[in-house]
């Protein structure tokens, strides 16, 4: 019902910044909670950030709190992840996810809660 396409990944030095984008298409008129996850080689997919449909509620993994910011431009149907002060341990494939919700304040931090996923974008942070 909704398609997600990430972009904005790349190679950056430690301490640098990147902004990831996730463009949504399809039934974007519905109410969706959205999130960002990442998966490093040999590791399980992990939660990075989540945002309620209304934007009034957000959540961040402890490892990125204070450095990453999740936001959304409703007019463009695009979710963003601003990543500052990047560290080598942030290297991973980053995925955006969406889940249709009944309430605008709902958000999810577990990957199994999300039905819709993008294809991922690679972020590599060099030391």
Short mmCIF file of N, CA and C in Angstrom, two decimals:
data_model
loop_
_atom_site.label_atom_id
_atom_site.label_comp_id
_atom_site.label_asym_id
_atom_site.label_seq_id
_atom_site.Cartn_x
_atom_site.Cartn_y
_atom_site.Cartn_z
N UNK A 1 0.82 -1.21 0.00
CA UNK A 1 0.00 0.00 0.00
C UNK A 1 0.84 1.25 0.00
N UNK A 2 2.04 1.17 0.54
CA UNK A 2 2.96 2.30 0.49
C UNK A 2 4.34 1.78 0.10
N UNK A 3 4.99 2.53 -0.75
CA UNK A 3 6.33 2.18 -1.18
C UNK A 3 7.31 3.21 -0.62
N UNK A 4 8.48 2.72 -0.19
CA UNK A 4 9.48 3.56 0.44
C UNK A 4 10.79 3.45 -0.31
N UNK A 5 11.43 4.59 -0.57
CA UNK A 5 12.71 4.61 -1.26
C UNK A 5 13.66 5.53 -0.51
N UNK A 6 14.75 4.95 0.01
CA UNK A 6 15.74 5.73 0.74
C UNK A 6 16.81 6.29 -0.20
N UNK A 7 17.40 7.38 0.23
CA UNK A 7 18.53 7.98 -0.49
C UNK A 7 19.34 8.81 0.49
N UNK A 8 20.51 9.24 0.05
CA UNK A 8 21.31 10.12 0.87
C UNK A 8 22.50 9.49 1.56
N UNK A 9 22.62 8.18 1.44
CA UNK A 9 23.76 7.52 2.06
C UNK A 9 25.06 7.85 1.33
N UNK A 10 26.16 7.44 1.93
CA UNK A 10 27.45 7.69 1.29
C UNK A 10 28.59 7.47 2.25
N UNK A 11 29.77 7.93 1.84
CA UNK A 11 30.98 7.81 2.64
C UNK A 11 31.29 9.17 3.27
N UNK A 12 31.52 9.17 4.57
CA UNK A 12 31.80 10.41 5.28
C UNK A 12 32.85 10.14 6.35
N UNK A 13 33.63 11.14 6.66
CA UNK A 13 34.62 10.99 7.73
C UNK A 13 33.96 11.12 9.09
N UNK A 14 34.58 10.54 10.07
CA UNK A 14 34.09 10.65 11.44
C UNK A 14 33.97 12.12 11.81
N UNK A 15 32.86 12.45 12.48
CA UNK A 15 32.56 13.82 12.84
C UNK A 15 31.72 14.56 11.81
N UNK A 16 31.56 13.96 10.65
CA UNK A 16 30.78 14.58 9.58
C UNK A 16 29.29 14.35 9.73
N UNK A 17 28.55 14.82 8.74
CA UNK A 17 27.09 14.73 8.77
C UNK A 17 26.55 14.18 7.45
N UNK A 18 25.40 13.56 7.54
CA UNK A 18 24.63 13.12 6.38
C UNK A 18 23.16 13.29 6.69
N UNK A 19 22.36 13.49 5.65
CA UNK A 19 20.92 13.49 5.82
C UNK A 19 20.32 12.44 4.89
N UNK A 20 19.68 11.46 5.50
CA UNK A 20 19.00 10.43 4.74
C UNK A 20 17.56 10.86 4.46
N UNK A 21 17.08 10.47 3.30
CA UNK A 21 15.69 10.74 2.93
C UNK A 21 14.98 9.44 2.64
N UNK A 22 13.69 9.42 2.89
CA UNK A 22 12.86 8.26 2.59
C UNK A 22 11.58 8.78 1.95
N UNK A 23 11.48 8.61 0.64
CA UNK A 23 10.31 9.08 -0.09
C UNK A 23 9.22 8.02 -0.10
N UNK A 24 8.03 8.41 0.30
CA UNK A 24 6.91 7.49 0.35
C UNK A 24 5.96 7.75 -0.81
N UNK A 25 5.45 6.70 -1.39
CA UNK A 25 4.46 6.81 -2.46
C UNK A 25 3.40 5.73 -2.25
N UNK A 26 2.30 5.89 -2.94
CA UNK A 26 1.21 4.95 -2.78
C UNK A 26 0.13 5.56 -1.91
N UNK A 27 -0.38 4.81 -0.97
CA UNK A 27 -1.49 5.28 -0.14
C UNK A 27 -0.97 6.12 1.03
N UNK A 28 -0.34 7.24 0.68
CA UNK A 28 0.25 8.09 1.71
C UNK A 28 -0.79 8.92 2.45
N UNK A 29 -2.05 8.86 2.00
CA UNK A 29 -3.08 9.61 2.70
C UNK A 29 -3.44 8.95 4.03
N UNK A 30 -3.07 7.69 4.18
CA UNK A 30 -3.35 7.00 5.44
C UNK A 30 -2.36 7.48 6.51
N UNK A 31 -2.69 7.18 7.74
CA UNK A 31 -1.88 7.58 8.86
C UNK A 31 -0.80 6.52 9.11
N UNK A 32 0.47 6.94 9.09
CA UNK A 32 1.58 6.00 9.26
C UNK A 32 2.55 6.47 10.33
N UNK A 33 2.92 5.55 11.20
CA UNK A 33 4.09 5.75 12.05
C UNK A 33 5.30 5.33 11.23
N UNK A 34 6.43 6.01 11.44
CA UNK A 34 7.59 5.70 10.62
C UNK A 34 8.84 5.62 11.48
N UNK A 35 9.83 4.90 10.96
CA UNK A 35 11.04 4.73 11.73
C UNK A 35 12.25 4.48 10.85
N UNK A 36 13.40 4.56 11.47
CA UNK A 36 14.68 4.23 10.82
C UNK A 36 15.34 3.09 11.60
N UNK A 37 15.87 2.16 10.86
CA UNK A 37 16.63 1.06 11.43
C UNK A 37 17.94 0.95 10.67
N UNK A 38 18.88 0.21 11.22
CA UNK A 38 20.14 -0.01 10.52
C UNK A 38 20.66 -1.41 10.78
N UNK A 39 21.46 -1.88 9.84
CA UNK A 39 22.04 -3.21 9.98
C UNK A 39 23.48 -3.17 9.51
N UNK A 40 24.38 -3.48 10.43
CA UNK A 40 25.80 -3.55 10.12
C UNK A 40 26.14 -4.99 9.73
N UNK A 41 27.23 -5.19 9.00
CA UNK A 41 27.60 -6.54 8.58
C UNK A 41 27.75 -7.48 9.77
N UNK A 42 27.12 -8.63 9.67
CA UNK A 42 27.22 -9.63 10.73
C UNK A 42 26.40 -9.34 11.96
N UNK A 43 25.60 -8.28 11.91
CA UNK A 43 24.79 -7.92 13.07
C UNK A 43 23.31 -7.91 12.70
N UNK A 44 22.48 -7.97 13.72
CA UNK A 44 21.04 -7.90 13.51
C UNK A 44 20.61 -6.46 13.24
N UNK A 45 19.46 -6.35 12.59
CA UNK A 45 18.90 -5.02 12.35
C UNK A 45 18.54 -4.39 13.69
N UNK A 46 18.90 -3.11 13.85
CA UNK A 46 18.63 -2.45 15.11
C UNK A 46 17.87 -1.14 14.92
N UNK A 47 17.14 -0.78 15.92
CA UNK A 47 16.35 0.44 15.93
C UNK A 47 17.26 1.66 16.01
N UNK A 48 16.90 2.70 15.26
CA UNK A 48 17.63 3.96 15.30
C UNK A 48 16.73 5.08 15.81
N UNK A 49 15.59 5.29 15.14
CA UNK A 49 14.70 6.38 15.52
C UNK A 49 13.30 6.09 15.03
N UNK A 50 12.32 6.65 15.70
CA UNK A 50 10.93 6.47 15.31
C UNK A 50 10.16 7.76 15.53
N UNK A 51 9.10 7.89 14.76
CA UNK A 51 8.28 9.10 14.82
C UNK A 51 6.82 8.70 14.68
N UNK A 52 5.97 9.30 15.50
CA UNK A 52 4.54 9.05 15.36
C UNK A 52 4.00 9.74 14.11
N UNK A 53 2.82 9.38 13.71
CA UNK A 53 2.21 9.97 12.52
C UNK A 53 2.05 11.48 12.67
N UNK A 54 1.73 11.91 13.87
CA UNK A 54 1.54 13.34 14.12
C UNK A 54 2.85 14.09 14.25
N UNK A 55 3.92 13.35 14.55
CA UNK A 55 5.21 14.00 14.81
C UNK A 55 5.37 14.45 16.24
N UNK A 56 4.33 14.28 17.04
CA UNK A 56 4.40 14.74 18.41
C UNK A 56 5.21 13.84 19.32
N UNK A 57 5.45 12.61 18.85
CA UNK A 57 6.22 11.66 19.64
C UNK A 57 7.37 11.12 18.81
N UNK A 58 8.55 11.13 19.40
CA UNK A 58 9.73 10.55 18.75
C UNK A 58 10.49 9.71 19.77
N UNK A 59 11.30 8.82 19.25
CA UNK A 59 12.13 7.98 20.11
C UNK A 59 13.44 7.72 19.40
N UNK A 60 14.50 7.62 20.18
CA UNK A 60 15.83 7.39 19.61
C UNK A 60 16.55 6.30 20.39
N UNK A 61 17.38 5.56 19.68
CA UNK A 61 18.28 4.63 20.35
C UNK A 61 19.28 5.44 21.17
N UNK A 62 19.70 4.91 22.29
CA UNK A 62 20.66 5.61 23.14
C UNK A 62 21.94 5.95 22.39
N UNK A 63 22.32 5.08 21.47
CA UNK A 63 23.58 5.26 20.75
C UNK A 63 23.57 6.46 19.81
N UNK A 64 22.38 6.95 19.44
CA UNK A 64 22.30 8.07 18.50
C UNK A 64 21.66 9.31 19.11
N UNK A 65 21.17 9.18 20.32
CA UNK A 65 20.47 10.30 20.96
C UNK A 65 21.40 11.51 21.06
N UNK A 66 20.88 12.66 20.65
CA UNK A 66 21.68 13.88 20.67
C UNK A 66 22.47 14.12 19.41
N UNK A 67 22.57 13.10 18.55
CA UNK A 67 23.31 13.25 17.30
C UNK A 67 22.40 13.13 16.08
N UNK A 68 21.36 12.32 16.16
CA UNK A 68 20.45 12.09 15.03
C UNK A 68 19.10 12.74 15.32
N UNK A 69 18.45 13.19 14.24
CA UNK A 69 17.12 13.77 14.35
C UNK A 69 16.22 13.23 13.25
N UNK A 70 15.07 12.71 13.65
CA UNK A 70 14.09 12.22 12.69
C UNK A 70 13.05 13.31 12.46
N UNK A 71 12.68 13.51 11.19
CA UNK A 71 11.68 14.52 10.87
C UNK A 71 10.95 14.11 9.60
N UNK A 72 9.89 14.83 9.30
CA UNK A 72 9.10 14.48 8.12
C UNK A 72 8.56 15.74 7.48
N UNK A 73 8.58 15.77 6.16
CA UNK A 73 7.94 16.83 5.39
C UNK A 73 6.68 16.23 4.78
N UNK A 74 5.54 16.54 5.37
CA UNK A 74 4.29 15.94 4.92
C UNK A 74 3.94 16.33 3.50
N UNK A 75 4.27 17.55 3.12
CA UNK A 75 3.95 18.02 1.77
C UNK A 75 4.70 17.20 0.72
N UNK A 76 5.88 16.74 1.08
CA UNK A 76 6.69 15.96 0.14
C UNK A 76 6.59 14.46 0.40
N UNK A 77 5.83 14.07 1.42
CA UNK A 77 5.73 12.66 1.79
C UNK A 77 7.11 12.04 1.98
N UNK A 78 7.96 12.76 2.66
CA UNK A 78 9.35 12.33 2.83
C UNK A 78 9.75 12.36 4.30
N UNK A 79 10.37 11.27 4.73
CA UNK A 79 10.92 11.14 6.07
C UNK A 79 12.42 11.40 5.99
N UNK A 80 12.97 12.05 6.99
CA UNK A 80 14.40 12.37 7.00
C UNK A 80 15.06 11.82 8.27
N UNK A 81 16.35 11.61 8.15
CA UNK A 81 17.18 11.31 9.32
C UNK A 81 18.43 12.16 9.18
N UNK A 82 18.50 13.20 9.98
CA UNK A 82 19.70 14.05 10.01
C UNK A 82 20.69 13.43 10.97
N UNK A 83 21.87 13.13 10.48
CA UNK A 83 22.88 12.45 11.28
C UNK A 83 24.10 13.35 11.40
N UNK A 84 24.39 13.76 12.61
CA UNK A 84 25.53 14.63 12.89
C UNK A 84 26.56 13.91 13.74
N UNK A 85 27.77 14.42 13.74
CA UNK A 85 28.85 13.84 14.54
C UNK A 85 28.92 12.32 14.35
N UNK A 86 28.97 11.92 13.11
CA UNK A 86 28.97 10.49 12.80
C UNK A 86 30.21 9.80 13.31
N UNK A 87 30.05 8.55 13.70
CA UNK A 87 31.13 7.73 14.23
C UNK A 87 31.29 6.47 13.37
N UNK A 88 32.47 5.87 13.37
CA UNK A 88 32.65 4.64 12.58
C UNK A 88 31.63 3.57 12.91
N UNK A 89 31.20 3.51 14.15
CA UNK A 89 30.21 2.50 14.54
C UNK A 89 28.82 2.77 14.00
N UNK A 90 28.63 3.92 13.35
CA UNK A 90 27.35 4.19 12.69
C UNK A 90 27.30 3.57 11.29
N UNK A 91 28.40 3.00 10.85
CA UNK A 91 28.44 2.37 9.54
C UNK A 91 27.46 1.21 9.46
N UNK A 92 26.57 1.27 8.47
CA UNK A 92 25.53 0.25 8.33
C UNK A 92 24.69 0.58 7.10
N UNK A 93 23.83 -0.35 6.74
CA UNK A 93 22.76 -0.07 5.78
C UNK A 93 21.57 0.45 6.59
N UNK A 94 21.08 1.59 6.18
CA UNK A 94 19.97 2.23 6.89
C UNK A 94 18.67 2.01 6.12
N UNK A 95 17.65 1.61 6.85
CA UNK A 95 16.34 1.33 6.28
C UNK A 95 15.27 2.21 6.91
N UNK A 96 14.36 2.70 6.10
CA UNK A 96 13.19 3.34 6.67
C UNK A 96 12.03 2.35 6.64
N UNK A 97 11.10 2.55 7.55
CA UNK A 97 9.97 1.65 7.69
C UNK A 97 8.71 2.43 8.02
N UNK A 98 7.59 1.86 7.65
CA UNK A 98 6.30 2.52 7.90
C UNK A 98 5.26 1.49 8.32
N UNK A 99 4.36 1.92 9.16
CA UNK A 99 3.27 1.07 9.61
C UNK A 99 2.01 1.91 9.75
N UNK A 100 0.94 1.42 9.16
CA UNK A 100 -0.34 2.12 9.27
C UNK A 100 -0.82 2.03 10.71
N UNK A 101 -1.26 3.14 11.26
CA UNK A 101 -1.70 3.18 12.65
C UNK A 101 -3.07 3.82 12.75
N UNK A 102 -3.74 3.47 13.84
CA UNK A 102 -5.07 4.03 14.09
C UNK A 102 -4.96 5.40 14.77
N UNK A 103 -3.96 5.53 15.63
CA UNK A 103 -3.83 6.75 16.42
C UNK A 103 -2.58 7.52 16.00
N UNK A 104 -2.71 8.82 15.93
CA UNK A 104 -1.62 9.65 15.41
C UNK A 104 -0.43 9.72 16.36
N UNK A 105 -0.61 9.33 17.63
CA UNK A 105 0.49 9.42 18.59
C UNK A 105 1.29 8.13 18.70
N UNK A 106 0.89 7.09 18.00
CA UNK A 106 1.55 5.79 18.08
C UNK A 106 2.87 5.79 17.33
N UNK A 107 3.89 5.17 17.94
CA UNK A 107 5.13 4.89 17.21
C UNK A 107 5.67 3.54 17.69
N UNK A 108 6.56 2.97 16.91
CA UNK A 108 7.08 1.64 17.22
C UNK A 108 8.61 1.64 17.17
N UNK A 109 9.21 0.85 18.05
CA UNK A 109 10.66 0.74 18.07
C UNK A 109 11.14 -0.66 17.72
N UNK A 110 10.22 -1.59 17.52
CA UNK A 110 10.57 -2.95 17.16
C UNK A 110 10.35 -3.16 15.67
N UNK A 111 11.31 -3.78 15.01
CA UNK A 111 11.22 -3.95 13.57
C UNK A 111 10.01 -4.78 13.15
N UNK A 112 9.61 -5.73 13.99
CA UNK A 112 8.49 -6.61 13.61
C UNK A 112 7.16 -5.87 13.59
N UNK A 113 7.14 -4.67 14.14
CA UNK A 113 5.90 -3.89 14.14
C UNK A 113 5.61 -3.25 12.79
N UNK A 114 6.61 -3.19 11.93
CA UNK A 114 6.49 -2.49 10.66
C UNK A 114 6.25 -3.46 9.50
N UNK A 115 5.32 -3.13 8.66
CA UNK A 115 5.01 -3.94 7.49
C UNK A 115 5.71 -3.46 6.22
N UNK A 116 6.04 -2.17 6.16
CA UNK A 116 6.58 -1.62 4.92
C UNK A 116 8.02 -1.16 5.13
N UNK A 117 8.86 -1.55 4.18
CA UNK A 117 10.29 -1.27 4.28
C UNK A 117 10.85 -0.78 2.96
N UNK A 118 11.85 0.09 3.05
CA UNK A 118 12.60 0.49 1.87
C UNK A 118 13.71 -0.49 1.59
N UNK A 119 14.48 -0.21 0.54
CA UNK A 119 15.53 -1.14 0.11
C UNK A 119 16.85 -0.90 0.85
N UNK A 120 16.95 0.23 1.53
CA UNK A 120 18.14 0.53 2.30
C UNK A 120 19.13 1.42 1.56
N UNK A 121 19.90 2.16 2.33
CA UNK A 121 20.97 3.00 1.77
C UNK A 121 22.21 2.85 2.65
N UNK A 122 23.36 2.70 2.02
CA UNK A 122 24.60 2.43 2.75
C UNK A 122 25.19 3.72 3.31
N UNK A 123 25.54 3.66 4.58
CA UNK A 123 26.28 4.75 5.23
C UNK A 123 27.60 4.18 5.73
N UNK A 124 28.69 4.78 5.31
CA UNK A 124 30.01 4.35 5.73
C UNK A 124 30.75 5.53 6.34
N UNK A 125 31.20 5.34 7.58
CA UNK A 125 31.90 6.39 8.30
C UNK A 125 33.35 5.94 8.50
N UNK A 126 34.27 6.70 7.95
CA UNK A 126 35.68 6.35 8.07
C UNK A 126 36.30 7.06 9.27
N UNK A 127 37.27 6.39 9.88
CA UNK A 127 37.92 6.97 11.07
C UNK A 127 39.10 7.84 10.69
#
